[in-house]
mmCIF file of C-alpha atoms in Angstrom:
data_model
loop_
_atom_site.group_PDB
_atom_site.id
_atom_site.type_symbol
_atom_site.label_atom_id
_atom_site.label_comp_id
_atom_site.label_asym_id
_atom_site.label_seq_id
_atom_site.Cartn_x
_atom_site.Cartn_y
_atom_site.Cartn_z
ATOM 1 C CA UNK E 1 115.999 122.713 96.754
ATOM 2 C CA UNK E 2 119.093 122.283 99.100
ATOM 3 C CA UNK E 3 118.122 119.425 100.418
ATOM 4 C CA UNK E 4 118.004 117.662 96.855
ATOM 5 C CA UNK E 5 115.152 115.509 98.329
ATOM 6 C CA UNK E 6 115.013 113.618 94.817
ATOM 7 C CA UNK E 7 118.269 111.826 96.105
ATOM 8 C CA UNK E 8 118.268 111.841 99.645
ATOM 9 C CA UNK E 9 115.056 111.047 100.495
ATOM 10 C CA UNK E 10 114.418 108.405 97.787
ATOM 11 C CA UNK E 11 117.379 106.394 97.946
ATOM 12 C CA UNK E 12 119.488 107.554 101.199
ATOM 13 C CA UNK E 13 116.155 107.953 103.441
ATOM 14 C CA UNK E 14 114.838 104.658 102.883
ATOM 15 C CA UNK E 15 117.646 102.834 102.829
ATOM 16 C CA UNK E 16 118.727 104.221 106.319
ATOM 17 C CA UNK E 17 115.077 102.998 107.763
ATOM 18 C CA UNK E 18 115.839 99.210 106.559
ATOM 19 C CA UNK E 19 119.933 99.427 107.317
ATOM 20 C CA UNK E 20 118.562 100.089 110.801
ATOM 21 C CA UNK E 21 115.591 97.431 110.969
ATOM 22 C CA UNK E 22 118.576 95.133 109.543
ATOM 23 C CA UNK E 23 120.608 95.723 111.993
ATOM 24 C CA UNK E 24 118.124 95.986 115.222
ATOM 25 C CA UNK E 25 116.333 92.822 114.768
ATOM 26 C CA UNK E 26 117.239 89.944 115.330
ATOM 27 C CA UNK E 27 117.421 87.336 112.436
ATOM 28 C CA UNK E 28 115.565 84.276 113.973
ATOM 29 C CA UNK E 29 112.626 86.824 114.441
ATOM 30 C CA UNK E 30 113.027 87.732 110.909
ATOM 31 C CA UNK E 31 112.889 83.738 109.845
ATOM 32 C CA UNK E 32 110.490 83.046 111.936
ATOM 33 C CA UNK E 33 107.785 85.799 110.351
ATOM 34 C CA UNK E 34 108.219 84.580 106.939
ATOM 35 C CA UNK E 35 105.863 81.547 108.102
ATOM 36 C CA UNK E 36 103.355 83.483 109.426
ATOM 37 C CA UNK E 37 101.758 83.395 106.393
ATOM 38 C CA UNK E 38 98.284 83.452 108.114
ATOM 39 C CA UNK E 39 99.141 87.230 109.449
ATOM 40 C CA UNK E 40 100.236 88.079 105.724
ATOM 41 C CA UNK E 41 97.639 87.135 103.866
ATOM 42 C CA UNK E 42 95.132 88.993 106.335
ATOM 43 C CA UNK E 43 97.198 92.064 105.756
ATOM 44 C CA UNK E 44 97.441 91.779 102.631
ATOM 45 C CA UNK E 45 93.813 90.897 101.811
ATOM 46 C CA UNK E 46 92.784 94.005 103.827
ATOM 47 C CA UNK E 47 94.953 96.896 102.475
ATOM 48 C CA UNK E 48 94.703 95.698 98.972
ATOM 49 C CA UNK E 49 91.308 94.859 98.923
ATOM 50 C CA UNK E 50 88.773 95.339 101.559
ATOM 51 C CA UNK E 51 90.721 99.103 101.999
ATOM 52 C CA UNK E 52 90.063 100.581 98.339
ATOM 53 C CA UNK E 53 86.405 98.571 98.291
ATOM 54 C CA UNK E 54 85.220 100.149 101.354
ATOM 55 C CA UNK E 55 86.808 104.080 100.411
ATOM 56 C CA UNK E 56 84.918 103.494 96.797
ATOM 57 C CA UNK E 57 81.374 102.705 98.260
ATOM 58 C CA UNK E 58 81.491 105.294 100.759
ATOM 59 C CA UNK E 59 82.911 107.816 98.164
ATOM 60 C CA UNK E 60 79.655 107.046 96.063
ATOM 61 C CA UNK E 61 77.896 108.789 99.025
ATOM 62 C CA UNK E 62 79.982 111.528 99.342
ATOM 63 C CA UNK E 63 79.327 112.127 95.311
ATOM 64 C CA UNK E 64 76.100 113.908 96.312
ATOM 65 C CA UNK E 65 77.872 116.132 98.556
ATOM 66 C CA UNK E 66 79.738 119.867 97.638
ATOM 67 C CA UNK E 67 82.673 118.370 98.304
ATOM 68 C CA UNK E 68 86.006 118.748 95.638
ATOM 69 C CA UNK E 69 85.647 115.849 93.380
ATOM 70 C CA UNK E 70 89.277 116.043 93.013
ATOM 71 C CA UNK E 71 89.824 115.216 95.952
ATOM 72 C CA UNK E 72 87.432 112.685 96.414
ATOM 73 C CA UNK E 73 89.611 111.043 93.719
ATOM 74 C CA UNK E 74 92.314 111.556 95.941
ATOM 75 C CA UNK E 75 90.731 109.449 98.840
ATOM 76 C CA UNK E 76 90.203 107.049 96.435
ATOM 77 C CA UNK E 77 93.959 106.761 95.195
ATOM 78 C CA UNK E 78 94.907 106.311 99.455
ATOM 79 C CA UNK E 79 92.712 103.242 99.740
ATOM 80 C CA UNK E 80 94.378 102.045 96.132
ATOM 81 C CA UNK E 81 98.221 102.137 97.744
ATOM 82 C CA UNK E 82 100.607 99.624 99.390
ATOM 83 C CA UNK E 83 101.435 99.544 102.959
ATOM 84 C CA UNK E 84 104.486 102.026 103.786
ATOM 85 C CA UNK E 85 107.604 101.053 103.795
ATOM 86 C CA UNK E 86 108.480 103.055 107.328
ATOM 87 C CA UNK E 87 106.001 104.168 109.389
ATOM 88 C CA UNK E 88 103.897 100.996 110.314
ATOM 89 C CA UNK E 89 107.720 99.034 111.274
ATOM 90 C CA UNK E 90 108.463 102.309 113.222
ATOM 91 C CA UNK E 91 105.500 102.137 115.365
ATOM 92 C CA UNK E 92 104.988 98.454 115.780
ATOM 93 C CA UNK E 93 108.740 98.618 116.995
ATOM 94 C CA UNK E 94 107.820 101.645 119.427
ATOM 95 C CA UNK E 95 105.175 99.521 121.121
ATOM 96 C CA UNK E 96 106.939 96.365 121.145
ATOM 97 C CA UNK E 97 105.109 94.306 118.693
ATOM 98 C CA UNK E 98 106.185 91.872 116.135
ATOM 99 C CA UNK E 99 108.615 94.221 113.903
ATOM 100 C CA UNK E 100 109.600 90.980 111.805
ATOM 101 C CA UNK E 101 106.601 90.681 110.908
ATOM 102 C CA UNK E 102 105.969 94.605 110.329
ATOM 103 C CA UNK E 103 108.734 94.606 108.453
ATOM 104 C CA UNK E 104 108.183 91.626 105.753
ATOM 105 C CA UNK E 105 104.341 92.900 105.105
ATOM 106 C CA UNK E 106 105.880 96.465 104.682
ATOM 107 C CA UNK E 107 108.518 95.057 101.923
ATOM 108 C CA UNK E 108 105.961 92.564 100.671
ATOM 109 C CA UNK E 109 103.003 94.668 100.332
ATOM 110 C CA UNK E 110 105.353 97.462 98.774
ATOM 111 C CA UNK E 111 106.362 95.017 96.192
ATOM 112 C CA UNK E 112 102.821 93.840 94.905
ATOM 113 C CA UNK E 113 101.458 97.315 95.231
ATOM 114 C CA UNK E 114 104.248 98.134 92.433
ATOM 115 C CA UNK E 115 102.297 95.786 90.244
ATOM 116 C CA UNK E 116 98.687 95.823 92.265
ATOM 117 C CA UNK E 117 97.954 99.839 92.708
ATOM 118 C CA UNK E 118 98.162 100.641 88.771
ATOM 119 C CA UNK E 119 95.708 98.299 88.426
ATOM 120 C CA UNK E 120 93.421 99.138 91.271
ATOM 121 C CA UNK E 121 93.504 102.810 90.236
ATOM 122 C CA UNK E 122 92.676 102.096 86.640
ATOM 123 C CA UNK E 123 89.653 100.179 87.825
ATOM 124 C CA UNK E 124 88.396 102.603 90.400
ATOM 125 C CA UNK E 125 89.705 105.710 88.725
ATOM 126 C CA UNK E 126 89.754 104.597 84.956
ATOM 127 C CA UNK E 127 93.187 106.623 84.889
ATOM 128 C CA UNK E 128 95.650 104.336 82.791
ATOM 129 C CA UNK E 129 99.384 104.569 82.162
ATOM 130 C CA UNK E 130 102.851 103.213 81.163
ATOM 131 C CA UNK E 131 104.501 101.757 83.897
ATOM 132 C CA UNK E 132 107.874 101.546 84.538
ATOM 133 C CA UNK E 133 107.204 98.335 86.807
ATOM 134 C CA UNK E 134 110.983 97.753 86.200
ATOM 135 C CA UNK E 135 112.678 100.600 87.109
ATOM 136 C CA UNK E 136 110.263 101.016 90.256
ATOM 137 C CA UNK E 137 111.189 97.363 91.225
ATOM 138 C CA UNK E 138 114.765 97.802 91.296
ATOM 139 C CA UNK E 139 114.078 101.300 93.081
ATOM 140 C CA UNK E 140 112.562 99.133 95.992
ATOM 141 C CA UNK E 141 114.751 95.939 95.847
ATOM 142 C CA UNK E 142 117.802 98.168 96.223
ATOM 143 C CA UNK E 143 116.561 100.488 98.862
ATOM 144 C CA UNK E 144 114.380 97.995 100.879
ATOM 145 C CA UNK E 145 115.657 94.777 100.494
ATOM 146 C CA UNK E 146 119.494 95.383 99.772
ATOM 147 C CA UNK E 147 119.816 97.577 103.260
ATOM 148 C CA UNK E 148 117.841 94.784 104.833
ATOM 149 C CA UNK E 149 120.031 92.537 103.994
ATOM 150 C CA UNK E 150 123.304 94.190 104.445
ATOM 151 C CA UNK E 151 121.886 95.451 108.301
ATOM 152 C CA UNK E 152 121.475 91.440 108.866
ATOM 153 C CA UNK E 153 124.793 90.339 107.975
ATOM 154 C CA UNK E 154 126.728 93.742 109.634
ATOM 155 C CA UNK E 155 124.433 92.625 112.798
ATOM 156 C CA UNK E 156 126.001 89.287 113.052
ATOM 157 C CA UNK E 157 129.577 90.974 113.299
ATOM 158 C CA UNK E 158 128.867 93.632 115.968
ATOM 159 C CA UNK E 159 125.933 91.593 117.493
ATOM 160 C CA UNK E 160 127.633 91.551 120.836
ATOM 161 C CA UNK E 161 128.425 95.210 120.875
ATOM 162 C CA UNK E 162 125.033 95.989 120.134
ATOM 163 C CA UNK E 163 123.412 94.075 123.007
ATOM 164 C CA UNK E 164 125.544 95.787 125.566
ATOM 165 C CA UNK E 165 125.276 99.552 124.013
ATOM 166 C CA UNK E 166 121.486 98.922 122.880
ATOM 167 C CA UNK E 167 121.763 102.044 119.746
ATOM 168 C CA UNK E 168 118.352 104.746 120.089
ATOM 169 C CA UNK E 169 117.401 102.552 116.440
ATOM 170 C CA UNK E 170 113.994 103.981 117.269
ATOM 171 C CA UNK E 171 114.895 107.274 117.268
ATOM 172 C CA UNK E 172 116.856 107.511 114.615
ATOM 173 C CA UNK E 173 114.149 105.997 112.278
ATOM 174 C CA UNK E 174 111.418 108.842 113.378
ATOM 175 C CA UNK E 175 113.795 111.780 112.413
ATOM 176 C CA UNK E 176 114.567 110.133 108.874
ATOM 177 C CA UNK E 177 111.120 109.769 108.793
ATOM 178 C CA UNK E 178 109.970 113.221 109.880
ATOM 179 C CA UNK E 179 112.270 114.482 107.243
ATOM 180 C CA UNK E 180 110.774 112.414 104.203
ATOM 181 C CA UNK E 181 107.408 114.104 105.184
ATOM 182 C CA UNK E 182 109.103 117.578 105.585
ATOM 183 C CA UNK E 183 110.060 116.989 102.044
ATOM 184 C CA UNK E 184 106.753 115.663 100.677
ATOM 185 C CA UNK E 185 105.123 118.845 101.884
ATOM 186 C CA UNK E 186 107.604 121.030 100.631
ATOM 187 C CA UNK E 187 107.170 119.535 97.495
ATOM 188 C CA UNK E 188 103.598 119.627 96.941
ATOM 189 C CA UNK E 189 102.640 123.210 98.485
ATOM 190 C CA UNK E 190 104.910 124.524 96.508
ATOM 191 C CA UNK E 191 103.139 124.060 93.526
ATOM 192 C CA UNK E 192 101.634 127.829 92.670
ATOM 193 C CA UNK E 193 98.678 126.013 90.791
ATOM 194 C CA UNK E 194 96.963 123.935 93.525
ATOM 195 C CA UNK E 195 93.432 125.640 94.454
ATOM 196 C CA UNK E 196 92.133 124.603 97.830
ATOM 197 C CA UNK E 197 89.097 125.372 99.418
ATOM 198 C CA UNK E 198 88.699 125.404 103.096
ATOM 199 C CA UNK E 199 85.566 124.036 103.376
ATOM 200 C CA UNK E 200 86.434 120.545 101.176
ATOM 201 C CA UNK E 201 90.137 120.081 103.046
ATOM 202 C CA UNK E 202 88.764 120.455 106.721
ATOM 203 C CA UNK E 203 86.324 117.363 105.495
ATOM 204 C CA UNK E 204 89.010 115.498 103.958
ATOM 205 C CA UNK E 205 90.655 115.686 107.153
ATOM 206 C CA UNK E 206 87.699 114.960 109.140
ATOM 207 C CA UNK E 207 87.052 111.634 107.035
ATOM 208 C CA UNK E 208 91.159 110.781 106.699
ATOM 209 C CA UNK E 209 91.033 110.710 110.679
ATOM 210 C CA UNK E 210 87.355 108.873 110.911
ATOM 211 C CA UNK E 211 88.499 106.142 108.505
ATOM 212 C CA UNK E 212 91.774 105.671 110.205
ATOM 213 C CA UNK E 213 90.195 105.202 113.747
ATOM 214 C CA UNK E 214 87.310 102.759 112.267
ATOM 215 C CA UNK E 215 89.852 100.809 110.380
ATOM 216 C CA UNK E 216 92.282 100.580 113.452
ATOM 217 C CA UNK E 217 89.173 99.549 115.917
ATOM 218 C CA UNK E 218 87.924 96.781 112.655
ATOM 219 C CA UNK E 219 91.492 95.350 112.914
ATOM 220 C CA UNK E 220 91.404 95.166 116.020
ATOM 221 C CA UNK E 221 88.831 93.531 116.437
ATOM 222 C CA UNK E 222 88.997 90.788 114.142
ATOM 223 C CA UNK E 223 92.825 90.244 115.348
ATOM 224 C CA UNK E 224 91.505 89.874 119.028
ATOM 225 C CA UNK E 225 88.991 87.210 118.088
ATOM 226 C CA UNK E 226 89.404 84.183 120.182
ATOM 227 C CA UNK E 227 89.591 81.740 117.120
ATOM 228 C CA UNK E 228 91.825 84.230 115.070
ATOM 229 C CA UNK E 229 95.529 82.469 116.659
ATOM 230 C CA UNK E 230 96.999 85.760 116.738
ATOM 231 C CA UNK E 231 99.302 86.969 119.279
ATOM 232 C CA UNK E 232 99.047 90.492 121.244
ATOM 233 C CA UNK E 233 102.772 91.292 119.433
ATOM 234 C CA UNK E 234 100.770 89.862 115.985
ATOM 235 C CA UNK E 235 97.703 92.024 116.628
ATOM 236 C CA UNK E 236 100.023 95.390 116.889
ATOM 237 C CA UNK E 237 101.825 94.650 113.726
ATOM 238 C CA UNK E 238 98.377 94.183 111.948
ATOM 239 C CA UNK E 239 96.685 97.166 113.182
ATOM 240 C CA UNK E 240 99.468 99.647 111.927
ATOM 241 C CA UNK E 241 100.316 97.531 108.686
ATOM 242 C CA UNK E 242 96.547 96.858 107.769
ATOM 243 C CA UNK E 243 96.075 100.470 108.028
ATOM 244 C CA UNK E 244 98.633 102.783 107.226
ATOM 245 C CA UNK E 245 99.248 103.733 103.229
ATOM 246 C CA UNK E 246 102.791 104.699 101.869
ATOM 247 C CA UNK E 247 103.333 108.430 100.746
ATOM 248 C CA UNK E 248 107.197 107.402 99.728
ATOM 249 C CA UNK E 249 105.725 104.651 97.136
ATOM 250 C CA UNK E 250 102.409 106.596 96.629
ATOM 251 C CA UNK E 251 103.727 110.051 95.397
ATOM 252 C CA UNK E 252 106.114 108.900 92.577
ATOM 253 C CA UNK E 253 103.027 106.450 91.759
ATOM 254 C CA UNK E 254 100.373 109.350 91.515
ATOM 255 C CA UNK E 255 103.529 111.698 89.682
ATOM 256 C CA UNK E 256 103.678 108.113 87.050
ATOM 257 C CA UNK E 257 100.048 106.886 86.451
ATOM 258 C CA UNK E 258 98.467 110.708 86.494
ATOM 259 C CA UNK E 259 101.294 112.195 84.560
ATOM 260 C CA UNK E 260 100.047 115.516 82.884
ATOM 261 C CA UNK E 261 97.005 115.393 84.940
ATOM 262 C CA UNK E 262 96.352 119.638 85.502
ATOM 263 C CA UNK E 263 94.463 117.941 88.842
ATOM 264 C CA UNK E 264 97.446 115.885 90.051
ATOM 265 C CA UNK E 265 98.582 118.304 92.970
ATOM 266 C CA UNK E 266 94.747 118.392 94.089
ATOM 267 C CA UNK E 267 94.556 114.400 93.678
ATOM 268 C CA UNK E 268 97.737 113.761 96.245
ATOM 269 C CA UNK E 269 96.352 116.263 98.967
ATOM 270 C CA UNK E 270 94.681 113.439 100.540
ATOM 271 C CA UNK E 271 97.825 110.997 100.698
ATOM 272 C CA UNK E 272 99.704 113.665 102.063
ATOM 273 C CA UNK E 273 97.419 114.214 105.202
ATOM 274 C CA UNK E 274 96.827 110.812 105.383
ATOM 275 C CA UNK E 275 100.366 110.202 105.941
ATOM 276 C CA UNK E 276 101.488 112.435 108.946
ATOM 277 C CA UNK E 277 97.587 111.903 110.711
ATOM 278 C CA UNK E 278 98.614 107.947 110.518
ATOM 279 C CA UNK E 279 102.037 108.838 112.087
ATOM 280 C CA UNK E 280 100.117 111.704 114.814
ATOM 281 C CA UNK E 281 97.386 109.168 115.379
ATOM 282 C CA UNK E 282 99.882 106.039 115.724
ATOM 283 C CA UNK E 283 101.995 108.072 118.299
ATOM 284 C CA UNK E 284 99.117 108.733 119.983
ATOM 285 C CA UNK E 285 97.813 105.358 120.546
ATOM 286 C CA UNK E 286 101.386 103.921 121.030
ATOM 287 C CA UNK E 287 101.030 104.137 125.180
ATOM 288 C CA UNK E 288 97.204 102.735 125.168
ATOM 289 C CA UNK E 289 98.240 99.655 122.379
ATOM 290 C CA UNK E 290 101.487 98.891 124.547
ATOM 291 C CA UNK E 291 99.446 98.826 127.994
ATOM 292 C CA UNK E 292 97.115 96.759 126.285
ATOM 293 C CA UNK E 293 99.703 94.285 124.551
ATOM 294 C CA UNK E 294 101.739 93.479 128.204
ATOM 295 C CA UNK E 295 98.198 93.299 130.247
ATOM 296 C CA UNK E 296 97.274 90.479 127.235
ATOM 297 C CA UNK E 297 100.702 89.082 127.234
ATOM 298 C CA UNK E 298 100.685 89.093 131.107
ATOM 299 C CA UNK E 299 96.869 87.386 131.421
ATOM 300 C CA UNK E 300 98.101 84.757 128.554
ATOM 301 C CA UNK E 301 101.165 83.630 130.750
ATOM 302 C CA UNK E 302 99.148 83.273 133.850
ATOM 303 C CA UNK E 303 96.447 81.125 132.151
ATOM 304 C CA UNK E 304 99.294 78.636 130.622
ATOM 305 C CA UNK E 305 101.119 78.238 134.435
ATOM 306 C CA UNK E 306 99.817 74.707 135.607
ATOM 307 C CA UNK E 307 97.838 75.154 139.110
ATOM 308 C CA UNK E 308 99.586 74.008 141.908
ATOM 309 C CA UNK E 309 98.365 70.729 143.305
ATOM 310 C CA UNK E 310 95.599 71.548 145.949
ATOM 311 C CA UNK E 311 96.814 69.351 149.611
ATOM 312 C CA UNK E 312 94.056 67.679 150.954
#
């Protein structure tokens, strides 16, 4: 179409989101996450693990039910992808949490799912494939980690200008975002052969929105644990990267690994709701998460003041 989405939105799109996280945070911040390996590995561990493990048992229960195996598989494939490479940085930014760390578990987790999602899907799915780990590696080094990089070292130039003007970086992440999903949608309902019926897609969403929430509260909770050493900022960045699945990584995946599949538009219905509901549900929760996180942060400095010597 027009908007030759094959261009913009794989290489320009991206690259925009991480020019701007480059250039809007700060590069101690950035440093300083790359130790926090604790955070990472629980991230990690979670989305590339416990996520596909949980979708598969509870998708041997839905086996019994009426429901479009096809896109059972398709639930399947969502647990069996990386963490996004957008959406979770966008909204741990828009609530105020740690966006360093958002940001290296987003590039991190994109990297190994390159390697780590073929292989998860051939064990779940038994669907096997060619590939190109080396063309889909550069793909992400130059539009994740180049832009990154180049938004760091630009920042250090105007860093002063930037601190008095303060740039809407927020907002201007969200539309580029909005438009990759436009794009996504366009691209998959347009396909004349996909057969849908009501009945299996209003479940799909039903579950995509259940397992969200449950995953978001099981997060939460083990983040929030008083021997866990998290921080309130640490606990937002896990809850949207733990949970969240990439649709910009995840549909050129599905296009590679299910190649000539006559089922492949039915299999990626599932990753494409799951994408926008994590985005609706995210916004959503973004006021309730941020009142939480300053109350915490607030109760957490008050408990560290030193009393003030009682005068007897």
């Amino acid at each position: 179409g027009p908007l030759k989405p094959e261009i913009t939105i794989t290489y320009i799109a991206v690259s925009t989101i991480f020019f701007n996280s480059g250039l809007s945070l700060k590069t101690e911040e950035l440093t300083s996450a790359l130790m926090h390996v604790k955070l990472h590995l629980f991230v990690q561990i979670f989305t590339l693990v416990f996520f596909p493990t949980a979708i598969w048992l509870f998708l041997q229960l839905l086996s019994i039910t009426p429901v479009n195996e096809w896109l059972l598989k398709g639930l399947q494939t969502v647990g069996c992808m990386p963490p996004p490479v957008s959406s979770a940085v966008i909204l741990t930014k828009a609530v105020g949490g740690n966006e360093a760390a958002a940001i290296f578990n987003s590039a991190f987790g994109s990297f190994l799912g390159i390697v780590i999602t073929p292989l998860l899907l051939l064990l779940f799915l038994g669907s096997s494939s060619s590939v190109p780990f080396t063309s889909i590696f550069s793909q992400l080094f130059m539009t994740v980690v180049v832009p990154l990089i180049i938004g760091q070292i630009v920042r250090r130039y105007i860093k002063d200008w930037l601190e008095r003007k303060k740039p809407p970086f927020g907002t201007i992440s969200s539309c580029v975002l909005l438009m990759i999903i436009y794009t996504t949608f366009c691209d998959t309902f347009a396909n004349p052969n996909i057969d849908l019926d009501k009945f299996s897609l209003i479940i799909i969403v039903f579950i995509i929105f259940s397992i969200q929430m449950s995953f978001m509260f099981l997060t939460f909770l083990f983040s929030t644990r008083n021997d866990s050493s998290f921080t309130p900022a640490d606990t937002v960045a896990i809850v949207f990267c733990s949970t969240h699945k990439s649709l910009t990584l995840g549909i050129p995946m599905l296009k590679i690994v299910f190649a000539g599949y006559e089922h492949l538009s039915l299999i990626s219905v599932p990753l494409l709701i799951y994408h926008p509901a994590q985005i609706l549900l995210g916004s959503l929760l973004v006021p309730t998460i941020k009142s939480w996180m300053v109350s915490r942060q607030k109760a957490q400095k008050l408990t560290r003041q030193p009393k003030a010597p009682v005068k007897v």
